Amino acid sequence: MSDPAPIRLIRHGRLALRLRWRLGDLQALLDHHSFWARGRQRRQLAAMLRGSQAVVSAWQGQQLVGFGRASSDGAFRAVLWDVVVAGEHQGQGLGRRLVAELLACPAVAKAERVYLMTTNSPGFYCRLGFGASHAQHLMVLHRQESSG
Ligand SMILES: CC(C)(COP(=O)(O)OP(=O)(O)OC[C@H]1O[C@@H](n2cnc3c(N)ncnc32)[C@H](O)[C@@H]1OP(=O)(O)O)[C@@H](O)C(=O)NCCC(=O)NCCS
């Protein structure tokens, strides 16, 4: 059998057109491989892409196998969101590549601090140089039950 196609990362521009055309694939990736981002509607995903300052996706051929995004003010603070690797591709370094690509995006690279929230994967982010912050509290205003 031939080797599987290599996985390519795409750093999207402001319009994230390739993903905007494939919102169903993004929806399926989040539905099947995350718990906090299940049930998001395509119009919400389009708004999410428009509102993100950095968007990275991973493709094996035509198949979307990974995703991550970040918001940033371009100077002081950036936050990583929705880093997801499809189950069958986990544990092979793709999550590390996605986060490295997000950190290298100009809007994120200029920020003096990069934050993220994680429920199950602090060990993964520790391997990538992040540290837990015990000095700060995570505060949340819940507006919709469906939001993660
Ligand atoms: C968490 C996730 C993004 C990691 O991606 P991945 O491709 O499996 O991770 P990688 O193979 O790039 O792992 C990089 C390093 O982190 C380690 N690692 C990965 N997941 C880990 C975990 N849950 N706990 C501790 N270490 C972990 C790997 O062993 C590897 O270590 P190494 O540098 O010693 O080799 C992926 O498992 C995933 O999408 N999970 C479901 C969604 C999720 O929970 N996302 C996080 C949202 S905050």
PDB file of C-alpha atoms and ligand atoms in Angstrom:
ATOM      1  CA  MET A   1       0.000   0.000   0.000  1.00  0.00           C
ATOM      2  CA  SER A   2       1.253   3.517  -0.774  1.00  0.00           C
ATOM      3  CA  ASP A   3       2.251   5.928   1.985  1.00  0.00           C
ATOM      4  CA  PRO A   4      -0.484   8.312   3.210  1.00  0.00           C
ATOM      5  CA  ALA A   5      -0.348  11.802   1.736  1.00  0.00           C
ATOM      6  CA  PRO A   6       1.670  14.293   3.815  1.00  0.00           C
ATOM      7  CA  ILE A   7      -0.235  16.684   6.047  1.00  0.00           C
ATOM      8  CA  ARG A   8      -0.062  20.289   4.900  1.00  0.00           C
ATOM      9  CA  LEU A   9      -0.706  23.282   7.129  1.00  0.00           C
ATOM     10  CA  ILE A  10      -2.426  26.358   5.738  1.00  0.00           C
ATOM     11  CA  ARG A  11      -2.144  29.737   7.401  1.00  0.00           C
ATOM     12  CA  HIS A  12      -5.277  31.531   6.298  1.00  0.00           C
ATOM     13  CA  GLY A  13      -5.603  35.128   5.264  1.00  0.00           C
ATOM     14  CA  ARG A  14      -8.197  37.512   6.634  1.00  0.00           C
ATOM     15  CA  LEU A  15     -11.038  35.954   4.639  1.00  0.00           C
ATOM     16  CA  ALA A  16     -10.025  32.309   5.291  1.00  0.00           C
ATOM     17  CA  LEU A  17     -11.647  31.536   1.944  1.00  0.00           C
ATOM     18  CA  ARG A  18     -10.596  27.897   1.704  1.00  0.00           C
ATOM     19  CA  LEU A  19     -12.292  27.178   5.024  1.00  0.00           C
ATOM     20  CA  ARG A  20     -15.293  29.363   4.246  1.00  0.00           C
ATOM     21  CA  TRP A  21     -15.954  27.055   1.297  1.00  0.00           C
ATOM     22  CA  ARG A  22     -15.611  23.999   3.542  1.00  0.00           C
ATOM     23  CA  LEU A  23     -17.597  25.000   6.618  1.00  0.00           C
ATOM     24  CA  GLY A  24     -19.277  21.588   6.671  1.00  0.00           C
ATOM     25  CA  ASP A  25     -15.862  19.923   7.081  1.00  0.00           C
ATOM     26  CA  LEU A  26     -14.929  22.334   9.863  1.00  0.00           C
ATOM     27  CA  GLN A  27     -18.260  21.689  11.558  1.00  0.00           C
ATOM     28  CA  ALA A  28     -17.683  17.906  11.334  1.00  0.00           C
ATOM     29  CA  LEU A  29     -14.129  18.168  12.732  1.00  0.00           C
ATOM     30  CA  LEU A  30     -15.337  20.173  15.732  1.00  0.00           C
ATOM     31  CA  ASP A  31     -18.416  17.993  16.241  1.00  0.00           C
ATOM     32  CA  HIS A  32     -16.449  14.743  16.223  1.00  0.00           C
ATOM     33  CA  HIS A  33     -13.137  15.657  17.843  1.00  0.00           C
ATOM     34  CA  SER A  34     -13.905  18.359  20.432  1.00  0.00           C
ATOM     35  CA  PHE A  35     -16.422  18.515  23.252  1.00  0.00           C
ATOM     36  CA  TRP A  36     -16.735  22.289  23.729  1.00  0.00           C
ATOM     37  CA  ALA A  37     -17.301  23.213  20.079  1.00  0.00           C
ATOM     38  CA  ARG A  38     -19.989  20.703  19.180  1.00  0.00           C
ATOM     39  CA  GLY A  39     -23.209  21.873  17.549  1.00  0.00           C
ATOM     40  CA  ARG A  40     -21.875  25.133  16.159  1.00  0.00           C
ATOM     41  CA  GLN A  41     -23.848  26.282  13.128  1.00  0.00           C
ATOM     42  CA  ARG A  42     -22.185  27.149   9.827  1.00  0.00           C
ATOM     43  CA  ARG A  43     -23.159  30.814  10.012  1.00  0.00           C
ATOM     44  CA  GLN A  44     -21.597  30.951  13.497  1.00  0.00           C
ATOM     45  CA  LEU A  45     -18.431  29.301  12.191  1.00  0.00           C
ATOM     46  CA  ALA A  46     -18.245  31.863   9.372  1.00  0.00           C
ATOM     47  CA  ALA A  47     -18.530  34.676  11.928  1.00  0.00           C
ATOM     48  CA  MET A  48     -15.909  32.967  14.097  1.00  0.00           C
ATOM     49  CA  LEU A  49     -13.465  32.854  11.168  1.00  0.00           C
ATOM     50  CA  ARG A  50     -14.119  36.518  10.349  1.00  0.00           C
ATOM     51  CA  GLY A  51     -13.496  37.469  13.961  1.00  0.00           C
ATOM     52  CA  SER A  52     -10.227  35.570  14.383  1.00  0.00           C
ATOM     53  CA  GLN A  53      -6.896  37.277  13.746  1.00  0.00           C
ATOM     54  CA  ALA A  54      -5.082  33.984  13.067  1.00  0.00           C
ATOM     55  CA  VAL A  55      -6.534  30.811  11.542  1.00  0.00           C
ATOM     56  CA  VAL A  56      -4.593  27.638  10.706  1.00  0.00           C
ATOM     57  CA  SER A  57      -5.890  24.405   9.235  1.00  0.00           C
ATOM     58  CA  ALA A  58      -4.273  21.051   8.420  1.00  0.00           C
ATOM     59  CA  TRP A  59      -5.109  18.975   5.373  1.00  0.00           C
ATOM     60  CA  GLN A  60      -4.300  15.492   4.196  1.00  0.00           C
ATOM     61  CA  GLY A  61      -5.182  15.707   0.551  1.00  0.00           C
ATOM     62  CA  GLN A  62      -8.719  17.117   0.526  1.00  0.00           C
ATOM     63  CA  GLN A  63      -9.460  16.039   4.107  1.00  0.00           C
ATOM     64  CA  LEU A  64      -9.471  18.575   6.936  1.00  0.00           C
ATOM     65  CA  VAL A  65      -7.551  16.899   9.795  1.00  0.00           C
ATOM     66  CA  GLY A  66      -6.705  19.791  12.120  1.00  0.00           C
ATOM     67  CA  PHE A  67      -7.664  23.327  13.050  1.00  0.00           C
ATOM     68  CA  GLY A  68      -6.703  26.129  15.389  1.00  0.00           C
ATOM     69  CA  ARG A  69      -7.328  29.836  15.682  1.00  0.00           C
ATOM     70  CA  ALA A  70      -6.375  32.837  17.774  1.00  0.00           C
ATOM     71  CA  SER A  71      -7.615  36.275  18.636  1.00  0.00           C
ATOM     72  CA  SER A  72      -5.112  39.042  19.248  1.00  0.00           C
ATOM     73  CA  ASP A  73      -4.823  42.802  19.764  1.00  0.00           C
ATOM     74  CA  GLY A  74      -1.527  42.657  17.862  1.00  0.00           C
ATOM     75  CA  ALA A  75       0.571  44.083  20.695  1.00  0.00           C
ATOM     76  CA  PHE A  76      -0.241  42.882  24.185  1.00  0.00           C
ATOM     77  CA  ARG A  77      -2.528  39.887  24.404  1.00  0.00           C
ATOM     78  CA  ALA A  78      -3.436  36.933  22.226  1.00  0.00           C
ATOM     79  CA  VAL A  79      -5.593  33.903  23.025  1.00  0.00           C
ATOM     80  CA  LEU A  80      -5.508  30.522  21.300  1.00  0.00           C
ATOM     81  CA  TRP A  81      -8.864  28.849  20.665  1.00  0.00           C
ATOM     82  CA  ASP A  82     -10.260  25.587  19.279  1.00  0.00           C
ATOM     83  CA  VAL A  83      -7.037  23.648  18.692  1.00  0.00           C
ATOM     84  CA  VAL A  84      -8.266  20.277  17.423  1.00  0.00           C
ATOM     85  CA  VAL A  85      -6.562  17.324  15.726  1.00  0.00           C
ATOM     86  CA  ALA A  86      -8.707  14.539  14.217  1.00  0.00           C
ATOM     87  CA  GLY A  87      -8.533  11.449  16.435  1.00  0.00           C
ATOM     88  CA  GLU A  88      -6.728   9.211  13.956  1.00  0.00           C
ATOM     89  CA  HIS A  89      -3.960  11.829  13.551  1.00  0.00           C
ATOM     90  CA  GLN A  90      -3.379  12.565  17.233  1.00  0.00           C
ATOM     91  CA  GLY A  91      -0.073  11.717  18.866  1.00  0.00           C
ATOM     92  CA  GLN A  92       1.975  12.306  15.698  1.00  0.00           C
ATOM     93  CA  GLY A  93       3.129  15.866  16.242  1.00  0.00           C
ATOM     94  CA  LEU A  94       0.317  17.627  14.366  1.00  0.00           C
ATOM     95  CA  GLY A  95      -0.997  19.500  17.409  1.00  0.00           C
ATOM     96  CA  ARG A  96       2.515  20.818  18.022  1.00  0.00           C
ATOM     97  CA  ARG A  97       2.751  21.967  14.380  1.00  0.00           C
ATOM     98  CA  LEU A  98      -0.647  23.704  14.548  1.00  0.00           C
ATOM     99  CA  VAL A  99       0.236  25.620  17.702  1.00  0.00           C
ATOM    100  CA  ALA A 100       3.689  26.569  16.339  1.00  0.00           C
ATOM    101  CA  GLU A 101       2.038  27.916  13.181  1.00  0.00           C
ATOM    102  CA  LEU A 102      -0.503  29.913  15.200  1.00  0.00           C
ATOM    103  CA  LEU A 103       2.263  31.374  17.370  1.00  0.00           C
ATOM    104  CA  ALA A 104       4.152  32.385  14.213  1.00  0.00           C
ATOM    105  CA  CYS A 105       1.175  34.238  12.691  1.00  0.00           C
ATOM    106  CA  PRO A 106       2.003  37.974  12.778  1.00  0.00           C
ATOM    107  CA  ALA A 107      -0.960  39.002  14.962  1.00  0.00           C
ATOM    108  CA  VAL A 108       0.007  36.415  17.573  1.00  0.00           C
ATOM    109  CA  ALA A 109       3.785  36.752  17.221  1.00  0.00           C
ATOM    110  CA  LYS A 110       3.525  40.461  18.124  1.00  0.00           C
ATOM    111  CA  ALA A 111       1.605  39.839  21.345  1.00  0.00           C
ATOM    112  CA  GLU A 112       3.669  39.940  24.521  1.00  0.00           C
ATOM    113  CA  ARG A 113       1.540  37.226  26.196  1.00  0.00           C
ATOM    114  CA  VAL A 114      -0.386  34.309  24.751  1.00  0.00           C
ATOM    115  CA  TYR A 115      -3.177  32.744  26.797  1.00  0.00           C
ATOM    116  CA  LEU A 116      -5.380  29.721  26.344  1.00  0.00           C
ATOM    117  CA  MET A 117      -7.958  27.704  28.223  1.00  0.00           C
ATOM    118  CA  THR A 118      -7.843  23.940  28.322  1.00  0.00           C
ATOM    119  CA  THR A 119      -9.907  21.365  30.167  1.00  0.00           C
ATOM    120  CA  ASN A 120      -8.190  18.090  29.294  1.00  0.00           C
ATOM    121  CA  SER A 121      -4.897  18.962  27.695  1.00  0.00           C
ATOM    122  CA  PRO A 122      -2.679  21.021  30.036  1.00  0.00           C
ATOM    123  CA  GLY A 123       0.069  18.413  29.607  1.00  0.00           C
ATOM    124  CA  PHE A 124       0.106  19.017  25.856  1.00  0.00           C
ATOM    125  CA  TYR A 125       0.548  22.771  26.278  1.00  0.00           C
ATOM    126  CA  CYS A 126       3.230  22.257  28.945  1.00  0.00           C
ATOM    127  CA  ARG A 127       5.208  20.282  26.341  1.00  0.00           C
ATOM    128  CA  LEU A 128       4.945  23.363  24.096  1.00  0.00           C
ATOM    129  CA  GLY A 129       6.304  25.804  26.675  1.00  0.00           C
ATOM    130  CA  PHE A 130       3.090  27.096  28.272  1.00  0.00           C
ATOM    131  CA  GLY A 131       2.829  27.188  32.037  1.00  0.00           C
ATOM    132  CA  ALA A 132      -0.180  27.163  34.332  1.00  0.00           C
ATOM    133  CA  SER A 133      -1.071  30.556  35.789  1.00  0.00           C
ATOM    134  CA  HIS A 134      -2.029  30.396  39.443  1.00  0.00           C
ATOM    135  CA  ALA A 135      -2.113  34.154  39.894  1.00  0.00           C
ATOM    136  CA  GLN A 136      -5.202  34.652  37.766  1.00  0.00           C
ATOM    137  CA  HIS A 137      -8.799  33.529  37.927  1.00  0.00           C
ATOM    138  CA  LEU A 138     -10.732  32.399  34.880  1.00  0.00           C
ATOM    139  CA  MET A 139     -13.989  34.383  34.856  1.00  0.00           C
ATOM    140  CA  VAL A 140     -16.890  33.530  32.558  1.00  0.00           C
ATOM    141  CA  LEU A 141     -20.173  35.219  31.669  1.00  0.00           C
ATOM    142  CA  HIS A 142     -22.412  32.501  30.236  1.00  0.00           C
ATOM    143  CA  ARG A 143     -24.782  33.890  27.646  1.00  0.00           C
ATOM    144  CA  GLN A 144     -25.688  30.758  25.703  1.00  0.00           C
ATOM    145  CA  GLU A 145     -25.758  27.208  26.953  1.00  0.00           C
ATOM    146  CA  SER A 146     -24.287  25.966  23.668  1.00  0.00           C
ATOM    147  CA  SER A 147     -21.060  28.007  23.925  1.00  0.00           C
ATOM    148  CA  GLY A 148     -17.947  26.172  25.155  1.00  0.00           C
TER     149      GLY A 148
HETATM  150  C1  LIG B   1      -4.709  18.068  22.431  1.00  0.00           C
HETATM  151  C2  LIG B   1      -4.351  17.833  20.959  1.00  0.00           C
HETATM  152  C3  LIG B   1      -4.557  19.132  20.167  1.00  0.00           C
HETATM  153  C4  LIG B   1      -2.902  17.409  20.867  1.00  0.00           C
HETATM  154  O1  LIG B   1      -2.559  17.206  19.503  1.00  0.00           O
HETATM  155  P1  LIG B   1      -1.622  15.981  19.078  1.00  0.00           P
HETATM  156  O2  LIG B   1      -1.367  16.080  17.629  1.00  0.00           O
HETATM  157  O3  LIG B   1      -2.233  14.719  19.584  1.00  0.00           O
HETATM  158  O4  LIG B   1      -0.311  16.302  19.932  1.00  0.00           O
HETATM  159  P2  LIG B   1       1.224  16.118  19.484  1.00  0.00           P
HETATM  160  O5  LIG B   1       1.380  14.750  18.879  1.00  0.00           O
HETATM  161  O6  LIG B   1       1.630  17.267  18.651  1.00  0.00           O
HETATM  162  O7  LIG B   1       1.938  16.165  20.892  1.00  0.00           O
HETATM  163  C5  LIG B   1       2.980  17.085  21.224  1.00  0.00           C
HETATM  164  C6  LIG B   1       3.542  16.681  22.573  1.00  0.00           C
HETATM  165  O8  LIG B   1       2.511  16.791  23.567  1.00  0.00           O
HETATM  166  C7  LIG B   1       2.298  15.525  24.203  1.00  0.00           C
HETATM  167  N1  LIG B   1       0.852  15.411  24.434  1.00  0.00           N
HETATM  168  C8  LIG B   1      -0.128  15.373  23.517  1.00  0.00           C
HETATM  169  N2  LIG B   1      -1.328  15.324  24.111  1.00  0.00           N
HETATM  170  C9  LIG B   1      -1.095  15.326  25.452  1.00  0.00           C
HETATM  171  C10 LIG B   1      -1.928  15.290  26.598  1.00  0.00           C
HETATM  172  N3  LIG B   1      -3.274  15.253  26.502  1.00  0.00           N
HETATM  173  N4  LIG B   1      -1.331  15.317  27.813  1.00  0.00           N
HETATM  174  C11 LIG B   1       0.020  15.365  27.925  1.00  0.00           C
HETATM  175  N5  LIG B   1       0.861  15.419  26.862  1.00  0.00           N
HETATM  176  C12 LIG B   1       0.304  15.390  25.645  1.00  0.00           C
HETATM  177  C13 LIG B   1       2.814  14.488  23.210  1.00  0.00           C
HETATM  178  O9  LIG B   1       3.197  13.291  23.864  1.00  0.00           O
HETATM  179  C14 LIG B   1       4.005  15.221  22.625  1.00  0.00           C
HETATM  180  O10 LIG B   1       5.069  15.163  23.546  1.00  0.00           O
HETATM  181  P3  LIG B   1       6.620  15.112  23.059  1.00  0.00           P
HETATM  182  O11 LIG B   1       6.971  16.514  22.701  1.00  0.00           O
HETATM  183  O12 LIG B   1       7.331  14.614  24.243  1.00  0.00           O
HETATM  184  O13 LIG B   1       6.692  14.181  21.890  1.00  0.00           O
HETATM  185  C15 LIG B   1      -5.212  16.681  20.348  1.00  0.00           C
HETATM  186  O14 LIG B   1      -5.023  15.522  21.123  1.00  0.00           O
HETATM  187  C16 LIG B   1      -6.691  16.994  20.289  1.00  0.00           C
HETATM  188  O15 LIG B   1      -7.147  17.611  19.324  1.00  0.00           O
HETATM  189  N6  LIG B   1      -7.459  16.566  21.289  1.00  0.00           N
HETATM  190  C17 LIG B   1      -8.912  16.778  21.295  1.00  0.00           C
HETATM  191  C18 LIG B   1      -9.269  18.224  21.364  1.00  0.00           C
HETATM  192  C19 LIG B   1      -8.578  18.952  22.506  1.00  0.00           C
HETATM  193  O16 LIG B   1      -8.695  18.537  23.657  1.00  0.00           O
HETATM  194  N7  LIG B   1      -7.886  20.064  22.164  1.00  0.00           N
HETATM  195  C20 LIG B   1      -7.261  20.946  23.148  1.00  0.00           C
HETATM  196  C21 LIG B   1      -8.144  22.116  23.345  1.00  0.00           C
HETATM  197  S1  LIG B   1      -7.597  23.241  24.523  1.00  0.00           S
END
